[in-house]
Amino acid sequence: MSAIIEARELVRDFKKTRAVDRMSFVVEPGETVGYIGANGAGKSTTIKMLTGILKPTSGQVRTCGLDPMRQRIEVARRVGVVFGQRSQLWWDLPLRESFTILAAIHRLDPAAGRARTQSLVDQLEMGPQLGTPVRSLSLGQRMRAELAAALLHTPDLLILDEPTIGLDVLSKQRLREFLVAERRERGTTLLLTTHDMGDIERLCDRVLVIDRGALAFDGTLAGLGATVGAQRLLVIDLAVPTASLTGIEGATLVANESQGLRQSLAFDPQTTTAAAVLARVSAVAQVRDLAIEEPDIEDVVRRIYAASRP
Amino acid sequence: MSTFWLLVRAGFRRHSTYRLALLAGMATNSVFGVIRASILLAALASAGTDIAGYDAPTAVAFVWWGQALLGTVNLWGFQEVNDRVRTGDIAVDFLRPVDPQLAYLAGDLGRAGINLLARGLPALAIGALLFHFAWPPGALSWASGLVSVLLAVVVAFAGSFVVNLLAFWLVEVRGIRMLYMIVGGLLSGLYLPVPWFPGWLQTIAQWSPFPSMLQNPLDILAGRVVGVDVISAVGVQVFWAVALLGLGQFVLSAGRRRLEVQGG
């Protein structure tokens, strides 16, 4: 099978601005790709060109081997999309009917449509809400319903544009668990834009970073961290107020709170370990508690921006 | 079940959820029916004779069928597609493997169905209780009248759809819609039967799609247009339905090419 997404020198201009600037990338079947960048970097514009909503100013795009602008309907049959801020459900009707209508729109065999709906509803635990009008669903319930709606026709490619925006921690967690399971089961290709780095960490094995319309990074999440030297943070609570922990080998002090009761040390996991840093701290002070913070990808992205902007 | 029919049903169900609004619409249509029928009867009384083929029972039937179809035929147009272009939700419509115009037409036919049943026919019944009016003169008038109503719904939808699509260029088409409502209300025969207009205004009306949205089905149902004339009345409606749906397709594809999705 050929590439699921193929973008070559993709450009989209709006009246005064260039939203997407000579983007080129290829996504193979089964990949899960996180597509990240600041607001207005061109993420949504790219997605809209991939799905035939927007016409590229120049360049080429193939989605599932098809030209999205000319073959919009064929592309729509093979791609599922969730726009976190828009709804594809019928607002005034009970949720069940949205699934019935979408199954018909996608020309699913009625029995197959019902079976697929049932399985998605079960996995997403939406059974009790089937009779509820969409307008009365909570945001978390609605997002799960949107996801089920996008997956109803078993698309080859699932595109999620900010799927966890505004969700509480628990709802995010459920959504991610479902996506991991769905992907394991069907090998659906996933393209995800998000501001929530937890989404990327949990779901994606490849990251595209877009900055001012152009591709700034394409590689693995670990590679992204390595590229910009992502550091881990060791937050240490001390038994008594202690002088600043400077001079710890392999670590730098980044914060000192509560008169030295809580101090944060940054270290590079490539060159040292949390245990080694802790041992060195324990030698000079009495540690009461500690926490290790993973690289904050938002920070990583910010550094990529900083690096790519002279 | 076909997709189109399911979308019709969805439109029907969607608009049937707001029962109180339907009831209020029915009451308003009835009150205005009484007023309009009284005005036309007064005009006929002062003329002392038929006016342009309308005697008292025909004129009253014209008014009450008009009131009954007012909610059914989307004469004043809708705002939904404009709103979806303005907010960018139109993007979702393009993500579905269906033609957006066909999908919206199906939804509008469903809306028309529930409005005819829950709002139009009760208003008609109230009119029949309060006034003496002419029922369609035979089975042929009933049947062709129904076809004509269906075509009126399609023509009104297609016209308003084109106006809504101008949002691709203007973002907000409220002003144009207002003009469309005023011109459409007048030329469709809603206020006065088109044959009562002065000659020049009749000519303008006859060259516009608006009589196809109301005047034509009303004339058939009120029994003013019978026999062979029914064919030309319905034929004109078919012409406008095809022409406006075609124009809508053209504008839709032109709009899509220059679409800027609002709101990210």
Coordinates of C-alpha atoms in Angstrom, one line a residue:
Chain A
M1 CA 0.0 0.0 0.0
S2 CA 1.3 3.4 -0.9
A3 CA 1.6 6.4 1.4
I4 CA -1.6 7.6 3.3
I5 CA -0.6 11.2 3.1
E6 CA 1.8 12.8 0.6
A7 CA 2.3 16.5 0.6
R8 CA 4.8 18.1 -1.7
E9 CA 5.8 21.7 -1.6
L10 CA 2.3 22.5 -0.3
V11 CA 1.5 26.3 -0.1
R12 CA -1.6 28.1 0.9
D13 CA -1.9 31.8 0.9
F14 CA -4.6 33.9 2.5
K15 CA -5.2 37.5 1.6
K16 CA -2.1 38.9 3.2
T17 CA -0.4 35.9 4.8
R18 CA 1.1 32.7 3.8
A19 CA -0.4 30.1 6.1
V20 CA 1.4 27.1 4.8
D21 CA 4.8 27.5 3.2
R22 CA 6.2 24.7 1.0
M23 CA 5.3 21.9 3.3
S24 CA 6.5 18.4 2.3
F25 CA 6.0 15.3 4.3
V26 CA 4.9 11.7 3.8
V27 CA 2.9 9.6 6.2
E28 CA 2.9 5.8 5.8
P29 CA 0.0 3.5 6.7
G30 CA -0.2 2.7 10.4
E31 CA 1.9 5.7 11.6
T32 CA 0.7 7.9 14.4
V33 CA 1.9 11.4 13.8
G34 CA 1.6 14.4 16.1
Y35 CA 1.4 17.6 14.3
I36 CA 2.3 20.5 16.6
G37 CA 2.9 24.1 16.4
A38 CA 1.8 27.4 17.9
N39 CA -1.6 29.0 17.2
G40 CA -1.8 30.2 13.7
A41 CA 1.2 28.1 12.6
G42 CA -0.8 26.5 9.8
K43 CA -1.9 23.2 11.3
S44 CA -5.6 23.4 10.6
T45 CA -4.9 24.9 7.2
T46 CA -2.8 21.8 6.3
I47 CA -5.5 19.5 7.5
K48 CA -8.1 21.3 5.5
M49 CA -6.0 20.9 2.4
L50 CA -5.5 17.2 3.2
T51 CA -9.3 16.7 3.3
G52 CA -10.3 18.7 0.3
I53 CA -11.9 21.6 2.3
L54 CA -9.3 24.1 1.2
K55 CA -7.7 24.5 -2.2
P56 CA -3.9 24.7 -2.1
T57 CA -2.4 27.8 -3.6
S58 CA 0.3 25.6 -5.1
G59 CA 2.0 22.3 -4.5
Q60 CA 0.6 18.8 -4.5
V61 CA -1.3 16.8 -1.9
R62 CA -2.5 13.2 -2.1
T63 CA -4.6 11.7 0.6
C64 CA -5.1 7.9 0.5
G65 CA -3.6 8.2 -3.0
L66 CA -6.4 10.6 -4.1
D67 CA -6.6 14.3 -5.0
P68 CA -8.7 15.8 -2.2
M69 CA -9.9 18.8 -4.2
R70 CA -11.1 16.8 -7.2
Q71 CA -12.0 13.6 -5.4
R72 CA -13.5 15.1 -2.2
I73 CA -16.2 12.5 -1.8
E74 CA -13.9 9.5 -2.3
V75 CA -11.5 11.0 0.3
A76 CA -14.3 11.6 2.7
R77 CA -15.2 7.9 2.5
R78 CA -11.7 6.9 3.6
V79 CA -10.9 9.6 6.1
G80 CA -12.4 10.4 9.5
V81 CA -12.0 13.8 11.0
V82 CA -12.7 15.3 14.4
F83 CA -12.4 19.1 14.6
G84 CA -12.4 19.6 18.4
Q85 CA -14.2 23.0 18.1
R86 CA -16.8 21.9 15.6
S87 CA -19.5 19.3 15.7
Q88 CA -20.5 16.8 13.0
L89 CA -23.4 15.6 15.0
W90 CA -27.1 16.6 14.7
W91 CA -27.5 19.1 17.5
D92 CA -31.2 18.7 18.1
L93 CA -31.5 15.0 17.7
P94 CA -30.8 12.1 20.1
L95 CA -27.2 10.9 19.6
R96 CA -28.4 7.6 18.2
E97 CA -29.8 9.3 15.1
S98 CA -26.5 11.0 14.3
F99 CA -24.9 7.5 14.0
T100 CA -27.8 6.2 11.9
I101 CA -27.6 9.2 9.5
L102 CA -23.8 9.0 9.2
A103 CA -24.0 5.3 8.6
A104 CA -26.4 6.0 5.7
I105 CA -24.3 8.9 4.4
H106 CA -21.3 6.5 4.3
R107 CA -23.5 3.9 2.7
L108 CA -22.8 1.3 5.3
D109 CA -24.9 -1.9 5.1
P110 CA -27.5 -1.3 7.8
A111 CA -26.6 -4.3 9.8
A112 CA -22.9 -3.6 9.5
G113 CA -23.6 0.0 10.5
R114 CA -25.5 -1.0 13.6
A115 CA -22.8 -3.5 14.6
R116 CA -20.0 -0.9 14.2
T117 CA -22.0 1.7 16.1
Q118 CA -22.6 -0.8 18.9
S119 CA -19.0 -1.7 19.2
L120 CA -17.9 2.0 19.2
V121 CA -20.6 2.8 21.7
D122 CA -19.5 0.0 24.0
Q123 CA -15.8 0.9 23.8
L124 CA -16.5 4.5 24.4
E125 CA -19.1 3.7 27.1
M126 CA -21.7 5.9 25.4
G127 CA -24.7 3.6 25.8
P128 CA -26.6 5.7 28.4
Q129 CA -26.3 8.8 26.2
L130 CA -27.7 7.3 23.0
G131 CA -31.2 8.7 23.7
T132 CA -29.9 12.1 24.7
P133 CA -30.1 15.1 22.3
V134 CA -26.6 16.1 21.3
R135 CA -27.1 19.6 22.6
S136 CA -27.5 18.1 26.1
L137 CA -24.3 16.1 26.2
S138 CA -21.4 17.2 28.3
L139 CA -18.2 18.3 26.4
G140 CA -16.5 15.0 27.3
Q141 CA -19.4 12.9 26.2
R142 CA -19.7 14.9 23.0
M143 CA -16.1 14.5 22.1
R144 CA -16.3 10.7 22.6
A145 CA -19.4 10.8 20.4
E146 CA -17.5 12.9 17.8
L147 CA -14.8 10.3 17.8
A148 CA -17.2 7.5 17.3
A149 CA -18.9 9.4 14.5
A150 CA -15.5 9.9 12.8
L151 CA -14.6 6.2 13.1
L152 CA -18.0 4.8 12.1
H153 CA -17.0 4.2 8.5
T154 CA -13.8 2.5 9.6
P155 CA -11.5 5.1 7.9
D156 CA -7.9 4.4 6.8
L157 CA -6.9 7.7 8.2
L158 CA -8.1 9.4 11.3
I159 CA -7.4 13.1 11.7
L160 CA -7.9 14.7 15.0
D161 CA -7.7 18.5 15.3
E162 CA -7.4 19.4 19.0
P163 CA -9.5 16.5 20.2
T164 CA -8.9 17.0 23.9
I165 CA -9.4 20.8 24.0
G166 CA -11.3 21.8 27.1
L167 CA -11.5 18.2 28.5
D168 CA -10.9 17.4 32.1
V169 CA -8.0 15.0 33.0
L170 CA -10.2 12.0 33.3
S171 CA -12.0 12.6 29.9
K172 CA -8.6 13.1 28.2
Q173 CA -7.4 9.8 29.7
R174 CA -10.4 7.8 28.5
L175 CA -10.1 9.3 25.0
R176 CA -6.4 8.5 24.8
E177 CA -6.9 4.9 26.1
F178 CA -9.6 4.4 23.4
L179 CA -7.4 5.7 20.7
V180 CA -4.5 3.5 21.7
A181 CA -6.8 0.4 21.7
E182 CA -8.4 1.4 18.4
R183 CA -5.0 1.7 16.8
R184 CA -3.7 -1.5 18.2
E185 CA -6.8 -3.3 16.8
R186 CA -7.1 -1.8 13.4
G187 CA -3.8 -0.1 12.6
T188 CA -5.6 3.1 11.7
T189 CA -3.2 5.8 10.6
L190 CA -3.5 8.8 13.0
L191 CA -2.7 12.4 12.4
L192 CA -3.2 14.5 15.5
T193 CA -2.9 18.2 16.2
T194 CA -2.9 19.3 19.7
H195 CA -1.7 21.8 22.3
D196 CA -1.7 19.1 24.9
M197 CA 1.6 17.4 25.0
G198 CA 0.2 14.5 27.0
D199 CA -1.7 13.6 23.8
I200 CA 1.6 13.5 21.8
E201 CA 3.4 11.5 24.5
R202 CA 0.7 8.9 24.9
L203 CA -0.3 8.5 21.3
C204 CA 2.3 9.5 18.8
D205 CA 5.5 7.8 17.6
R206 CA 6.4 10.6 15.2
V207 CA 6.2 14.4 15.5
L208 CA 6.0 17.1 12.9
V209 CA 6.6 20.6 14.2
I210 CA 5.3 23.4 12.1
D211 CA 6.4 27.0 12.6
R212 CA 5.1 29.9 10.6
G213 CA 3.8 27.6 7.9
A214 CA 7.0 25.6 7.4
L215 CA 8.1 22.3 8.7
A216 CA 10.6 22.9 11.5
F217 CA 11.1 19.3 12.7
D218 CA 10.2 15.8 11.5
G219 CA 11.2 12.8 13.7
T220 CA 10.5 10.8 16.8
L221 CA 9.5 12.4 20.1
A222 CA 12.8 11.3 21.7
G223 CA 14.6 12.8 18.8
L224 CA 12.8 16.0 19.3
G225 CA 13.9 16.1 22.9
A226 CA 17.5 15.2 21.9
T227 CA 17.6 17.9 19.2
V228 CA 16.8 20.7 21.5
G229 CA 18.4 19.1 24.6
A230 CA 15.3 18.5 26.6
Q231 CA 16.2 18.3 30.2
R232 CA 14.5 16.6 33.1
L233 CA 13.7 18.3 36.3
L234 CA 14.3 16.9 39.8
V235 CA 12.2 18.8 42.3
I236 CA 13.6 18.2 45.8
D237 CA 11.9 19.0 49.1
L238 CA 14.5 19.4 51.9
A239 CA 14.0 18.8 55.6
V240 CA 15.4 22.2 56.6
P241 CA 16.0 25.4 54.8
T242 CA 19.1 24.9 52.8
A243 CA 21.5 27.1 50.9
S244 CA 21.1 27.0 47.1
L245 CA 22.3 23.6 45.8
T246 CA 24.7 25.0 43.3
G247 CA 27.8 23.0 42.2
I248 CA 26.0 19.6 41.9
E249 CA 27.8 17.8 39.2
G250 CA 25.7 17.2 36.0
A251 CA 22.8 19.3 37.2
T252 CA 21.9 23.0 37.3
L253 CA 19.8 24.8 39.8
V254 CA 16.7 26.3 38.2
A255 CA 14.5 27.2 41.1
N256 CA 14.8 27.8 44.9
E257 CA 11.5 28.2 46.7
S258 CA 10.4 28.6 50.3
Q259 CA 13.8 29.8 51.6
G260 CA 15.5 26.7 50.2
L261 CA 12.9 24.1 51.3
R262 CA 12.1 23.2 47.7
Q263 CA 14.8 23.3 45.0
S264 CA 14.6 22.3 41.4
L265 CA 17.6 20.9 39.5
A266 CA 17.6 20.3 35.7
F267 CA 19.7 17.5 34.3
D268 CA 20.3 15.9 30.9
P269 CA 19.2 12.2 31.0
Q270 CA 21.7 11.5 28.2
T271 CA 24.7 12.3 30.4
T272 CA 23.6 11.4 34.0
T273 CA 20.7 9.8 35.9
A274 CA 18.2 11.0 38.4
A275 CA 19.7 8.6 40.9
A276 CA 23.2 10.0 40.5
V277 CA 22.0 13.6 41.0
L278 CA 19.9 12.5 44.0
A279 CA 23.0 10.8 45.5
R280 CA 25.0 13.9 45.1
V281 CA 22.3 16.1 46.7
S282 CA 21.9 13.6 49.6
A283 CA 25.6 14.0 50.3
V284 CA 25.1 17.7 51.1
A285 CA 21.5 17.9 52.4
Q286 CA 18.7 15.9 53.9
V287 CA 16.1 15.1 51.3
R288 CA 12.5 14.7 52.5
D289 CA 10.7 14.1 49.2
L290 CA 11.3 14.4 45.5
A291 CA 9.5 14.5 42.1
I292 CA 10.8 14.1 38.6
E293 CA 9.3 16.1 35.9
E294 CA 9.4 14.8 32.3
P295 CA 10.4 17.1 29.5
D296 CA 7.6 19.6 28.9
I297 CA 7.1 19.4 25.2
E298 CA 5.6 22.8 25.0
D299 CA 8.9 24.0 26.2
V300 CA 10.7 21.8 23.7
V301 CA 8.6 23.3 20.9
R302 CA 9.3 26.8 22.2
R303 CA 13.0 26.1 21.9
I304 CA 12.6 24.8 18.4
Y305 CA 10.9 28.0 17.5
A306 CA 13.6 30.0 19.2
A307 CA 16.3 28.0 17.3
S308 CA 14.6 28.4 13.9
R309 CA 14.0 32.1 14.4
P310 CA 17.2 34.1 14.1
Chain B
M1 CA -33.2 3.3 3.3
S2 CA -31.6 5.8 1.0
T3 CA -29.4 8.5 2.4
F4 CA -31.6 11.3 0.9
W5 CA -34.7 9.9 2.6
L6 CA -32.9 9.6 5.9
L7 CA -31.8 13.2 5.7
V8 CA -35.4 14.2 4.9
R9 CA -36.5 12.3 8.0
A10 CA -33.7 13.9 10.1
G11 CA -34.9 17.4 9.0
F12 CA -38.4 16.4 9.9
R13 CA -37.4 15.1 13.4
R14 CA -35.1 18.0 14.0
H15 CA -37.8 20.6 13.4
S16 CA -40.4 18.6 15.3
T17 CA -38.5 18.9 18.5
Y18 CA -39.6 22.4 19.0
R19 CA -43.3 21.9 19.4
L20 CA -44.1 25.1 21.1
A21 CA -42.5 27.1 18.2
L22 CA -44.7 25.2 15.8
L23 CA -47.8 26.0 17.8
A24 CA -46.9 29.6 18.0
G25 CA -46.2 29.7 14.3
M26 CA -49.6 28.1 13.6
A27 CA -51.4 30.7 15.8
T28 CA -49.6 33.6 14.1
N29 CA -50.4 32.2 10.6
S30 CA -54.1 31.9 11.7
V31 CA -54.4 35.5 13.0
F32 CA -52.8 36.9 9.9
G33 CA -55.0 34.7 7.8
V34 CA -58.1 36.3 9.4
I35 CA -56.7 39.8 8.7
R36 CA -55.6 39.1 5.1
A37 CA -58.9 37.3 4.2
S38 CA -60.9 40.2 5.6
I39 CA -58.8 42.7 3.6
L40 CA -59.2 40.8 0.3
L41 CA -62.9 40.3 0.9
A42 CA -63.3 44.1 1.6
A43 CA -61.4 44.8 -1.7
L44 CA -63.7 42.4 -3.6
A45 CA -66.8 43.9 -2.0
S46 CA -65.8 47.5 -2.9
A47 CA -65.0 46.3 -6.4
G48 CA -68.4 44.6 -6.6
T49 CA -67.1 42.0 -9.0
D50 CA -64.4 39.4 -9.5
I51 CA -60.8 40.8 -9.7
A52 CA -58.5 39.0 -12.2
G53 CA -60.4 35.7 -11.8
Y54 CA -60.7 35.8 -8.0
D55 CA -64.2 35.7 -6.5
A56 CA -64.8 35.7 -2.8
P57 CA -64.4 31.9 -2.2
T58 CA -61.3 31.7 -4.5
A59 CA -59.7 34.7 -2.8
V60 CA -60.3 33.3 0.7
A61 CA -58.9 30.0 -0.4
F62 CA -55.9 31.8 -1.8
V63 CA -55.3 33.5 1.5
W64 CA -55.7 30.4 3.7
W65 CA -53.6 28.1 1.6
G66 CA -51.0 30.8 1.5
Q67 CA -51.0 31.0 5.3
A68 CA -50.8 27.2 5.5
L69 CA -47.9 27.1 3.1
L70 CA -46.0 30.0 4.7
G71 CA -44.2 27.8 7.2
T72 CA -43.9 25.0 4.7
V73 CA -42.3 26.9 1.8
N74 CA -39.2 28.6 3.1
L75 CA -40.3 31.8 1.4
W76 CA -38.2 34.2 3.5
G77 CA -35.2 31.9 3.3
F78 CA -32.9 30.5 6.0
Q79 CA -29.7 31.6 7.6
E80 CA -28.1 28.3 8.4
V81 CA -25.7 27.9 5.5
N82 CA -24.6 31.6 5.9
D83 CA -24.0 31.0 9.5
R84 CA -22.0 27.9 8.8
V85 CA -19.8 29.7 6.3
R86 CA -19.4 32.6 8.8
T87 CA -18.4 30.3 11.7
G88 CA -16.4 27.9 9.5
D89 CA -18.7 25.0 10.3
I90 CA -19.2 24.6 6.6
A91 CA -15.9 22.7 6.7
V92 CA -17.8 19.8 8.4
D93 CA -20.2 19.7 5.5
F94 CA -17.4 19.2 3.1
L95 CA -16.0 16.3 5.1
R96 CA -19.1 14.2 4.3
P97 CA -19.3 12.0 1.2
V98 CA -22.5 13.8 0.1
D99 CA -23.3 16.8 -2.0
P100 CA -23.9 19.7 0.5
Q101 CA -26.7 21.1 -1.6
L102 CA -28.5 17.8 -1.8
A103 CA -28.0 17.2 1.9
Y104 CA -29.5 20.7 2.8
L105 CA -32.3 20.2 0.3
A106 CA -33.2 16.9 2.0
G107 CA -33.2 18.6 5.4
D108 CA -35.4 21.4 4.1
L109 CA -37.9 18.9 2.7
G110 CA -38.1 17.4 6.1
R111 CA -38.6 20.8 7.7
A112 CA -41.3 21.5 5.1
G113 CA -43.1 18.2 5.9
I114 CA -43.3 18.8 9.7
N115 CA -44.4 22.4 9.1
L116 CA -47.1 21.4 6.7
L117 CA -48.5 18.8 9.1
A118 CA -48.1 20.6 12.4
R119 CA -48.5 24.2 11.4
G120 CA -50.0 24.5 7.9
L121 CA -52.9 22.1 8.0
P122 CA -54.2 23.2 11.4
A123 CA -54.1 26.8 10.2
L124 CA -56.0 25.8 7.1
A125 CA -58.6 24.0 9.3
I126 CA -59.0 27.2 11.4
G127 CA -59.5 29.1 8.2
A128 CA -62.1 26.6 7.0
L129 CA -64.0 27.0 10.2
L130 CA -64.1 30.8 10.1
F131 CA -64.5 31.4 6.4
H132 CA -66.3 29.9 3.5
F133 CA -63.8 29.0 0.8
A134 CA -63.4 27.0 -2.3
W135 CA -61.7 23.6 -2.0
P136 CA -59.6 22.3 -4.9
P137 CA -62.2 21.5 -7.6
G138 CA -61.2 17.9 -8.2
A139 CA -58.7 15.1 -7.7
L140 CA -56.5 16.5 -10.4
S141 CA -56.3 19.8 -8.7
W142 CA -55.4 18.2 -5.4
A143 CA -52.7 16.0 -7.0
S144 CA -51.2 18.7 -9.1
G145 CA -51.5 21.1 -6.2
L146 CA -49.4 18.8 -4.0
V147 CA -46.8 18.4 -6.7
S148 CA -46.8 22.2 -7.1
V149 CA -46.3 22.7 -3.3
L150 CA -43.4 20.3 -3.4
L151 CA -41.8 22.2 -6.3
A152 CA -42.4 25.5 -4.4
V153 CA -40.5 24.1 -1.4
V154 CA -37.6 23.2 -3.8
V155 CA -37.6 26.5 -5.6
A156 CA -37.7 28.5 -2.4
F157 CA -34.9 26.3 -0.9
A158 CA -32.7 26.6 -4.0
G159 CA -33.1 30.4 -4.1
S160 CA -32.3 30.9 -0.5
F161 CA -29.4 28.5 -0.8
V162 CA -27.8 30.7 -3.5
V163 CA -28.3 33.8 -1.3
N164 CA -26.7 32.0 1.6
L165 CA -23.7 30.9 -0.5
L166 CA -22.9 34.5 -1.2
A167 CA -21.4 34.4 2.3
F168 CA -18.3 32.8 0.6
W169 CA -17.6 36.2 -0.7
L170 CA -19.3 38.5 1.7
V171 CA -19.1 36.5 5.0
E172 CA -22.4 38.0 6.2
V173 CA -25.3 38.2 3.8
R174 CA -28.0 39.5 6.3
G175 CA -28.5 42.7 4.2
I176 CA -29.0 40.8 1.0
R177 CA -31.3 38.4 2.7
M178 CA -33.4 41.3 3.9
L179 CA -33.8 42.6 0.4
Y180 CA -34.6 39.0 -0.8
M181 CA -37.3 38.7 1.8
I182 CA -38.9 42.0 0.9
V183 CA -38.8 41.4 -2.9
G184 CA -39.7 37.8 -2.5
G185 CA -42.6 38.4 -0.2
L186 CA -44.1 40.9 -2.6
L187 CA -43.4 39.1 -5.9
S188 CA -44.4 35.6 -4.6
G189 CA -48.0 36.8 -4.1
L190 CA -47.9 36.6 -0.4
Y191 CA -49.4 40.1 0.2
L192 CA -51.6 40.3 -2.9
P193 CA -52.2 37.8 -5.7
V194 CA -49.8 38.6 -8.5
P195 CA -52.6 39.0 -11.1
W196 CA -53.8 42.0 -9.0
F197 CA -50.5 43.8 -9.5
P198 CA -50.2 46.7 -12.1
G199 CA -49.1 45.4 -15.5
W200 CA -45.4 46.3 -15.2
L201 CA -45.0 44.7 -11.7
Q202 CA -46.7 41.6 -13.0
T203 CA -44.2 41.4 -15.8
I204 CA -41.3 41.7 -13.3
A205 CA -42.9 39.0 -11.1
Q206 CA -43.4 36.7 -14.0
W207 CA -39.8 36.8 -15.0
S208 CA -38.7 36.1 -11.4
P209 CA -38.7 32.7 -9.6
F210 CA -40.8 34.1 -6.7
P211 CA -44.3 33.3 -8.1
S212 CA -43.1 29.7 -8.3
M213 CA -42.6 29.7 -4.6
L214 CA -46.2 30.5 -3.7
Q215 CA -48.5 32.0 -6.3
N216 CA -48.5 29.0 -8.6
P217 CA -49.4 26.3 -6.0
L218 CA -52.0 28.7 -4.4
D219 CA -53.7 29.3 -7.8
I220 CA -53.9 25.5 -8.4
L221 CA -55.2 24.8 -4.9
A222 CA -57.7 27.7 -4.9
G223 CA -59.0 26.4 -8.2
R224 CA -58.2 29.6 -10.1
V225 CA -55.8 27.8 -12.4
V226 CA -57.3 24.6 -13.9
G227 CA -57.0 22.3 -16.8
V228 CA -54.2 22.8 -19.3
D229 CA -53.1 25.9 -17.4
V230 CA -51.9 23.7 -14.6
I231 CA -49.3 22.2 -16.8
S232 CA -47.7 25.6 -17.6
A233 CA -47.9 26.7 -13.9
V234 CA -46.1 23.5 -12.8
G235 CA -43.8 23.7 -15.9
V236 CA -42.5 27.1 -14.9
Q237 CA -41.8 25.8 -11.4
V238 CA -39.9 22.9 -12.8
F239 CA -37.8 25.3 -14.9
W240 CA -37.0 27.5 -11.8
A241 CA -36.2 24.5 -9.6
V242 CA -33.7 23.2 -12.2
A243 CA -32.3 26.6 -12.9
L244 CA -31.8 27.6 -9.3
L245 CA -30.4 24.2 -8.2
G246 CA -28.0 24.4 -11.1
L247 CA -27.0 28.0 -10.1
G248 CA -26.5 26.7 -6.6
Q249 CA -24.2 24.0 -7.7
F250 CA -22.2 26.5 -9.8
V251 CA -21.9 29.0 -6.9
L252 CA -21.1 26.2 -4.5
S253 CA -18.1 25.0 -6.5
A254 CA -16.9 28.5 -7.2
G255 CA -17.2 29.3 -3.5
R256 CA -15.4 26.2 -2.5
R257 CA -12.4 27.2 -4.6
R258 CA -12.1 30.4 -2.7
L259 CA -13.2 29.2 0.7
E260 CA -11.4 30.6 3.7
V261 CA -12.5 28.7 6.7
Q262 CA -13.4 31.1 9.4
G263 CA -12.5 30.5 13.0
G264 CA -9.5 28.2 12.5

